Short mmCIF file of C-alpha atoms and ligand atoms in Angstrom, two decimals:
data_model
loop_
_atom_site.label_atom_id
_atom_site.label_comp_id
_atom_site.label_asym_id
_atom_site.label_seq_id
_atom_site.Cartn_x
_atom_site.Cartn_y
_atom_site.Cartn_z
CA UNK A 1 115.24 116.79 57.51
CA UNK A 2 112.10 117.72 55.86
CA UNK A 3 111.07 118.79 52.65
CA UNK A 4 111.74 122.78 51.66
CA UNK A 5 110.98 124.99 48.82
CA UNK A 6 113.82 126.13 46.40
CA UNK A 7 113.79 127.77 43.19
CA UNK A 8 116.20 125.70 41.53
CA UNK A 9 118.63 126.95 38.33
CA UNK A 10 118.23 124.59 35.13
CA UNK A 11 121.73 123.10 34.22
CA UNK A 12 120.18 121.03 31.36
CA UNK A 13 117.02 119.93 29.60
CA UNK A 14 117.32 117.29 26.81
CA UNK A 15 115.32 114.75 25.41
CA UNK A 16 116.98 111.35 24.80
CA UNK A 17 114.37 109.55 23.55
CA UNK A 18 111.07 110.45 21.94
CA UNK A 19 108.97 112.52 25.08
CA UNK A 20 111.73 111.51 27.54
CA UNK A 21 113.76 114.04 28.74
CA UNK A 22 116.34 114.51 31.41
CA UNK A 23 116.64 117.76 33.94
CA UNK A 24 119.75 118.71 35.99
CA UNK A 25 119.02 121.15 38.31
CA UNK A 26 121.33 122.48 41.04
CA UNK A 27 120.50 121.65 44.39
CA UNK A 28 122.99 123.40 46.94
CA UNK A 29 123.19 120.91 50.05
CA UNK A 30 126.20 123.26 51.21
CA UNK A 31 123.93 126.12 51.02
CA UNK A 32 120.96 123.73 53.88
CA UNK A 33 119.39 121.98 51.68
CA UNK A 34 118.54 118.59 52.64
CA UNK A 35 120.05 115.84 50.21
CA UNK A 36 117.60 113.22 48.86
CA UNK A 37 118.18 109.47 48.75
CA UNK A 38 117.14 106.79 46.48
CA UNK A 39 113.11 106.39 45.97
CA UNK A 40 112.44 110.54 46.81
CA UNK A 41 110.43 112.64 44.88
CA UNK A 42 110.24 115.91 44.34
CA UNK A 43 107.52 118.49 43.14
CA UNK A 44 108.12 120.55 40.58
CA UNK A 45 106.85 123.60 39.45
CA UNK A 46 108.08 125.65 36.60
CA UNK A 47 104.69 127.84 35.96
CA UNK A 48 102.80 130.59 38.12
CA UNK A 49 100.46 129.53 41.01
CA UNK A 50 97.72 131.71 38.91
CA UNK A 51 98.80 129.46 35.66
CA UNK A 52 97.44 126.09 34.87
CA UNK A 53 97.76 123.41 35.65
CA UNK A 54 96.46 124.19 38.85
CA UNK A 55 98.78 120.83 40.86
CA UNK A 56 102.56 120.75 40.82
CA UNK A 57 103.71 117.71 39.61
CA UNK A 58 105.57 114.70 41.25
CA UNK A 59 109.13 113.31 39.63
CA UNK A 60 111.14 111.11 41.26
CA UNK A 61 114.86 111.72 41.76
CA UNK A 62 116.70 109.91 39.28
CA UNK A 63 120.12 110.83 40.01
CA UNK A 64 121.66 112.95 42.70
CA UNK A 65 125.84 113.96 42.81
CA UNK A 66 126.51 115.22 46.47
CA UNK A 67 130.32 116.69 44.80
CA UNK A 68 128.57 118.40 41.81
CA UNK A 69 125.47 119.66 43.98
CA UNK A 70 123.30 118.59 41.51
CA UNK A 71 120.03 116.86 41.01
CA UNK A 72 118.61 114.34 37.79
CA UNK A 73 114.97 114.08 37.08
CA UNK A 74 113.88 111.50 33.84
CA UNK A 75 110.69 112.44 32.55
CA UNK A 76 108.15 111.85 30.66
CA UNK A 77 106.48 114.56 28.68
CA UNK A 78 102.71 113.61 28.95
CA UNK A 79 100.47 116.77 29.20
CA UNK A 80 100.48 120.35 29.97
CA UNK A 81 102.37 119.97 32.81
CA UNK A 82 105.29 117.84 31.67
CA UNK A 83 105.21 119.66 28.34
CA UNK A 84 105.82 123.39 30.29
CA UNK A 85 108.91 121.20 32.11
CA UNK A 86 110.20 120.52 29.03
CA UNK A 87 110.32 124.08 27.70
CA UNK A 88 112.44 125.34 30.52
CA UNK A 89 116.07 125.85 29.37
CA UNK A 90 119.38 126.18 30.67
CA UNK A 91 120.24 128.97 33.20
CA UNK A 92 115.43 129.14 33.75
CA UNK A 93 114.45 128.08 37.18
CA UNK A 94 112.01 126.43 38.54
CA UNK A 95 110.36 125.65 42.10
CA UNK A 96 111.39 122.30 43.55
CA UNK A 97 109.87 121.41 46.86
CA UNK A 98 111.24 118.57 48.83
CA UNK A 99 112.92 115.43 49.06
CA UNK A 100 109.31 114.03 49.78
CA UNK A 101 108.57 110.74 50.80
CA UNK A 102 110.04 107.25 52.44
CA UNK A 103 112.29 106.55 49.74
CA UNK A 104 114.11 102.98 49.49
CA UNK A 105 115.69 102.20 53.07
CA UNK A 106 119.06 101.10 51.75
CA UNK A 107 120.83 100.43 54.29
CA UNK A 108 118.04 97.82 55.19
CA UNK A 109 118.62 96.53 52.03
CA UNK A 110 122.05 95.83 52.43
CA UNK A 111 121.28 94.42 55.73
CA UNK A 112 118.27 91.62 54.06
CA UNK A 113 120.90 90.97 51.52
CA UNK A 114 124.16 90.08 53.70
CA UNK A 115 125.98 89.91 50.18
CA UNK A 116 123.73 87.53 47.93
CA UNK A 117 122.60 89.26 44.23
CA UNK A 118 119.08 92.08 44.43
CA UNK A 119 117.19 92.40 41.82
CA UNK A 120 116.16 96.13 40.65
CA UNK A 121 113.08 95.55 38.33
CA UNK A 122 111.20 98.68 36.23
CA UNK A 123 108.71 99.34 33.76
CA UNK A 124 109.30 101.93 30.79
CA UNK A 125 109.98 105.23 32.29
CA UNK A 126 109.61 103.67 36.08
CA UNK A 127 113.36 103.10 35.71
CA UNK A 128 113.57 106.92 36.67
CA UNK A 129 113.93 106.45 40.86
CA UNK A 130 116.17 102.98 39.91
CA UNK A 131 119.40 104.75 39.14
CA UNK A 132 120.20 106.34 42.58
CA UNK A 133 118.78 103.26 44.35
CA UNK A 134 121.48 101.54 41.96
CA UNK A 135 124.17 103.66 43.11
CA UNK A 136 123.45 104.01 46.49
CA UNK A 137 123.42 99.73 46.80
CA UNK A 138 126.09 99.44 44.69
CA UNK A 139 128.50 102.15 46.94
CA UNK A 140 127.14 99.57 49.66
CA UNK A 141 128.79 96.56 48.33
CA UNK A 142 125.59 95.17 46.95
CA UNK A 143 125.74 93.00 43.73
CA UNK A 144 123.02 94.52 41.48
CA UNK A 145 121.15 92.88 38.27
CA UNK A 146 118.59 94.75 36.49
CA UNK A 147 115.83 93.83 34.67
CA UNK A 148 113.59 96.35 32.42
CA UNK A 149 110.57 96.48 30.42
CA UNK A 150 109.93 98.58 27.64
CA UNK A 151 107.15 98.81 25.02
CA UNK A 152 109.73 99.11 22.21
CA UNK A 153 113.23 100.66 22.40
CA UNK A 154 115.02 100.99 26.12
CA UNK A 155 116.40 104.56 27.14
CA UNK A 156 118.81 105.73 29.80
CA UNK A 157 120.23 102.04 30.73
CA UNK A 158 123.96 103.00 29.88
CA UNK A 159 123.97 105.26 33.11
CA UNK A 160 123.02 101.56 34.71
CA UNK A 161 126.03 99.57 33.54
CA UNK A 162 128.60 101.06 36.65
CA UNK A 163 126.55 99.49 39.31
CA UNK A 164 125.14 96.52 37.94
CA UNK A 165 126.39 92.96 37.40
CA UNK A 166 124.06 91.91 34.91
CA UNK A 167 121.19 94.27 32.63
CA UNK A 168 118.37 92.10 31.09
CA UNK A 169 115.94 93.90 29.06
CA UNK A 170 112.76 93.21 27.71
CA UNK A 171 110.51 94.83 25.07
CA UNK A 172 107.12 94.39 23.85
CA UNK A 173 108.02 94.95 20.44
CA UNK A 174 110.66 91.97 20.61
CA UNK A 175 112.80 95.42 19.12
CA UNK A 176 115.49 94.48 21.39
CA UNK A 177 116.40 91.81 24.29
CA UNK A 178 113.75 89.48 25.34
CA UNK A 179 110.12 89.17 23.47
CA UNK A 180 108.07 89.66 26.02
CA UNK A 181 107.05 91.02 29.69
CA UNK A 182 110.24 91.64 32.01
CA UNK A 183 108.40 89.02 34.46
CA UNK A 184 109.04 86.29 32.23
CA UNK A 185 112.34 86.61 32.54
CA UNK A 186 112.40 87.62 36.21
CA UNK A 187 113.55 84.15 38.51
CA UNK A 188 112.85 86.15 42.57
CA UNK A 189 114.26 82.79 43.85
CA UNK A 190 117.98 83.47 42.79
CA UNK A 191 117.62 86.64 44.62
CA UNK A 192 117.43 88.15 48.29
CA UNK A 193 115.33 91.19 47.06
CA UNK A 194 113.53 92.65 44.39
CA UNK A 195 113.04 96.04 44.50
CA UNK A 196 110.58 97.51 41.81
CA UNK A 197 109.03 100.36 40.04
CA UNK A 198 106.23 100.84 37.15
CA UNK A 199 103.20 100.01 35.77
CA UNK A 200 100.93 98.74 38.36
CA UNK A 201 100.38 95.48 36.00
CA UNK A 202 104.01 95.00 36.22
CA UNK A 203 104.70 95.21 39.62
CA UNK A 204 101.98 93.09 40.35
CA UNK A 205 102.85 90.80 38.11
CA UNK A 206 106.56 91.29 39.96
CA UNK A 207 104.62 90.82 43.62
CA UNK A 208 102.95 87.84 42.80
CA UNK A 209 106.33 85.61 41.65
CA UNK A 210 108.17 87.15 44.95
CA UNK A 211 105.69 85.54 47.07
CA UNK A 212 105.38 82.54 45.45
CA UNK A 213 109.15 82.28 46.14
CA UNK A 214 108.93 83.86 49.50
CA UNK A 215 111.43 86.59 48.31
CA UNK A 216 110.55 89.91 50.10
CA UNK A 217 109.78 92.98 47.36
CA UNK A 218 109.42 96.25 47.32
CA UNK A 219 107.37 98.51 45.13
CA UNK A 220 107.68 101.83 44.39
CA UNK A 221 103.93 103.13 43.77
CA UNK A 222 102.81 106.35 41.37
CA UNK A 223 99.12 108.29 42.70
CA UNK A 224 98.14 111.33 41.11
CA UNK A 225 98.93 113.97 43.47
CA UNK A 226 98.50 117.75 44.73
CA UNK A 227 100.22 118.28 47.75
CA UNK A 228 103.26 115.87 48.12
CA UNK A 229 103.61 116.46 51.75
CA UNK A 230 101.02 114.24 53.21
CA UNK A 231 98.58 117.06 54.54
CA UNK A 232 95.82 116.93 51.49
CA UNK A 233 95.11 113.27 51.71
CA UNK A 234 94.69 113.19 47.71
CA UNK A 235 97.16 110.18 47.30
CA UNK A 236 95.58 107.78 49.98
CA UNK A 237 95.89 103.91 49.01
CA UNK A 238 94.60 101.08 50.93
CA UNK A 239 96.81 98.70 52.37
CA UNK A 240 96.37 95.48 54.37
CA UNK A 241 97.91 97.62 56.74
CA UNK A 242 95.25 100.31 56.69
CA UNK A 243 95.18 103.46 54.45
CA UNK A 244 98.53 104.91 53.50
CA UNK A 245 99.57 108.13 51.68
CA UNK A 246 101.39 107.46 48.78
CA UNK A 247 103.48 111.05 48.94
CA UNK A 248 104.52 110.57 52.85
CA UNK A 249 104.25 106.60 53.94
CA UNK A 250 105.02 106.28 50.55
CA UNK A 251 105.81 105.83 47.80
CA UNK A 252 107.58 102.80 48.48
CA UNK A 253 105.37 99.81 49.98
CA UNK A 254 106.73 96.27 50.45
CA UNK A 255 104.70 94.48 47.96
CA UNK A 256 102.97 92.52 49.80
CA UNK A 257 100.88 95.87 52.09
CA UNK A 258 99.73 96.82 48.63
CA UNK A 259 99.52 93.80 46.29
CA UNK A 260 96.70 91.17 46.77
C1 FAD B 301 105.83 109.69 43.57
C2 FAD B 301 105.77 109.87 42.08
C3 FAD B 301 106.95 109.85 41.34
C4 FAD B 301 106.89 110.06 39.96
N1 FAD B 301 108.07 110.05 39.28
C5 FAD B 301 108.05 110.26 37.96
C6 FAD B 301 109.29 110.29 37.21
O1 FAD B 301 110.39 110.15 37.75
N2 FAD B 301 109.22 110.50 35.88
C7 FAD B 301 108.00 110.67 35.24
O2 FAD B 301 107.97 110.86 34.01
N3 FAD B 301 106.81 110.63 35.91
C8 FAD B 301 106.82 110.45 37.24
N4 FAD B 301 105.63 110.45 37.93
C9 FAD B 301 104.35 110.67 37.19
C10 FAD B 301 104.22 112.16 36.89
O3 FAD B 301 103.97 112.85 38.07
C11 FAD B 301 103.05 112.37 35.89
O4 FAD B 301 103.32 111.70 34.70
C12 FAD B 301 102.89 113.86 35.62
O5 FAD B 301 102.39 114.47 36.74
C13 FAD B 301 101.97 114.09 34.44
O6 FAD B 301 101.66 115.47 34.38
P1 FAD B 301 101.09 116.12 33.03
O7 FAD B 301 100.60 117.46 33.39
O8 FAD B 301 102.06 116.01 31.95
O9 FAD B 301 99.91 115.18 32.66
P2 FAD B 301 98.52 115.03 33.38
O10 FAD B 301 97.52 115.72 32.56
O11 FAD B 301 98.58 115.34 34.80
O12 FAD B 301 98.39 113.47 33.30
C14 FAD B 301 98.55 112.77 32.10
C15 FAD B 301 98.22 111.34 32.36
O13 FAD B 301 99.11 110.80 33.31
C16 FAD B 301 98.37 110.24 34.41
N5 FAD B 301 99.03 110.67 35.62
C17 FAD B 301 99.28 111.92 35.98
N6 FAD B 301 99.86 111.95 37.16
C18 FAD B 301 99.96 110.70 37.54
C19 FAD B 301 100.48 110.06 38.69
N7 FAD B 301 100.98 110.76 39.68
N8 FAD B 301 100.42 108.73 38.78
C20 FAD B 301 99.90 108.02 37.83
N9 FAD B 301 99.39 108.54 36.71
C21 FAD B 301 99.43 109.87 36.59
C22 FAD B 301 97.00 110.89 34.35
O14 FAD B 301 96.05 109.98 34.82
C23 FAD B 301 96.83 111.14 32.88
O15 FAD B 301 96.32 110.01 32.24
C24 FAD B 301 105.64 110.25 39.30
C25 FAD B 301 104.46 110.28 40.04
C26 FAD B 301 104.53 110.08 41.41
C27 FAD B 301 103.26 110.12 42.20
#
């Protein structure tokens, strides 16, 4: 089912670390909606078409409960258009258009697995699309560890510890876990999959030890954006594969389309 426009009630708006904040939003399924999987994005738009900024802006899903009807986004408040997200309070709406793009293929996944250990990689506040994909594999019967990067101190990983076996954690501050990047601690070759999202740096970095162990990866890939929907063209990458869009062949790539 494609993407659709819905103006969406706030539930909640907090901030749980310093400029990261999480959204609930209801999002009616029972009412036609279509439900978004792991690796979906939304755009959101919480300001007048006449107001700036003049783009809506892309946020992946971070958490979706089919019972509840609800939707999780994990943000990060960056500029004016992050910054009018924040403001929004419980019971405001705003205009949510989607699920939008590929998304994780799960059940693939599973499938490339057959029951030996993925590992879900991200980078700072690219952990935001790794929580459904961790529930979603881990309702599968896939055995999860995660590793994360951080500049300083780690946010949101408690909502982690349910579906995965193992959390390793890395900061650049040495503040907590490992001193250091997240790929020195990252071993592909004890996996069947790694499955990744954040800074480019990172998942290249991530890309470049999966091949060397010939462990397939993918990567879950951020463009600025304006339409989401794969019409404007704004978001175009180039693959070995040919140009993509990021918003509708995207945003996730196996690593090694989009990764020299
Ligand atoms: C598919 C997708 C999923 C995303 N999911 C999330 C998410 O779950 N949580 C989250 O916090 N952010 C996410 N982002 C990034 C988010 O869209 C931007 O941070 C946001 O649009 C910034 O808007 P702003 O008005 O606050 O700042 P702007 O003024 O638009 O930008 C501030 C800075 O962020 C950079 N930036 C803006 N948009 C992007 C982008 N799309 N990709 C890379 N850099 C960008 C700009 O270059 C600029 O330096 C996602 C982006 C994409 C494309």
């Amino acid at each position: 089912m494609s993407a659709v426009k819905f103006q969406a009630e706030v539930l909640e708006n907090l901030c749980i670390a310093p400029d990261i904040c999480r959204m609930t939003v209801r999002w009616p399924v029972s009412a036609g909606l279509p439900a978004p999987h792991a690796g979906q994005f939304y755009m959101l738009r919480s300001w007048a078409f006449d107001e700036t900024p003049m783009l809506s802006r892309p946020i992946s899903v971070h958490d979706y409960d089919a019972e509840k009807e609800t939707l999780t986004f994990l943000y990060q408040v960056k500029r004016e258009g992050t910054e009018k997200l924040k403001a929004l309070e419980a019971g405001q709406s705003l205009s949510l258009t989607g699920p939008c793009g590929n998304g994780f293929d799960t059940a693939e996944i599973v499938r490339t697995a057959a029951g030996r250990p993925v590992a879900v990689v991200g980078g700072g506040i690219g952990t935001a699309p790794l929580l459904l994909l961790c529930r979603e594999l881990s309702a599968a019967g896939c055995k999860l560890e995660l590793y994360c990067g951080f500049r300083d101190q780690p946010y949101g990983l408690e909502e982690f510890l349910p579906y995965c076996a193992a959390v390793s954690v890395a900061t650049d501050s040495g503040a907590v876990g490992y001193h250091g990047l997240v790929t020195e601690i990252l071993h592909p070759e004890q996996f069947a999959a790694v499955l990744t999202c954040g800074p480019m740096v990172m998942m290249r970095g991530v890309a470049k030890l999966c091949d060397a162990a010939g462990v397939p990866c993918l990567a879950s890939l951020e463009r600025k954006m304006a339409c989401g929907l794969g019409a404007c063209l704004g978001c175009t990458c180039h693959t070995k594969v040919g140009a993509k869009t990021v918003c509708k062949d995207g945003p996730v790539f196996p690593a090694e389309e989009v990764f020299e």
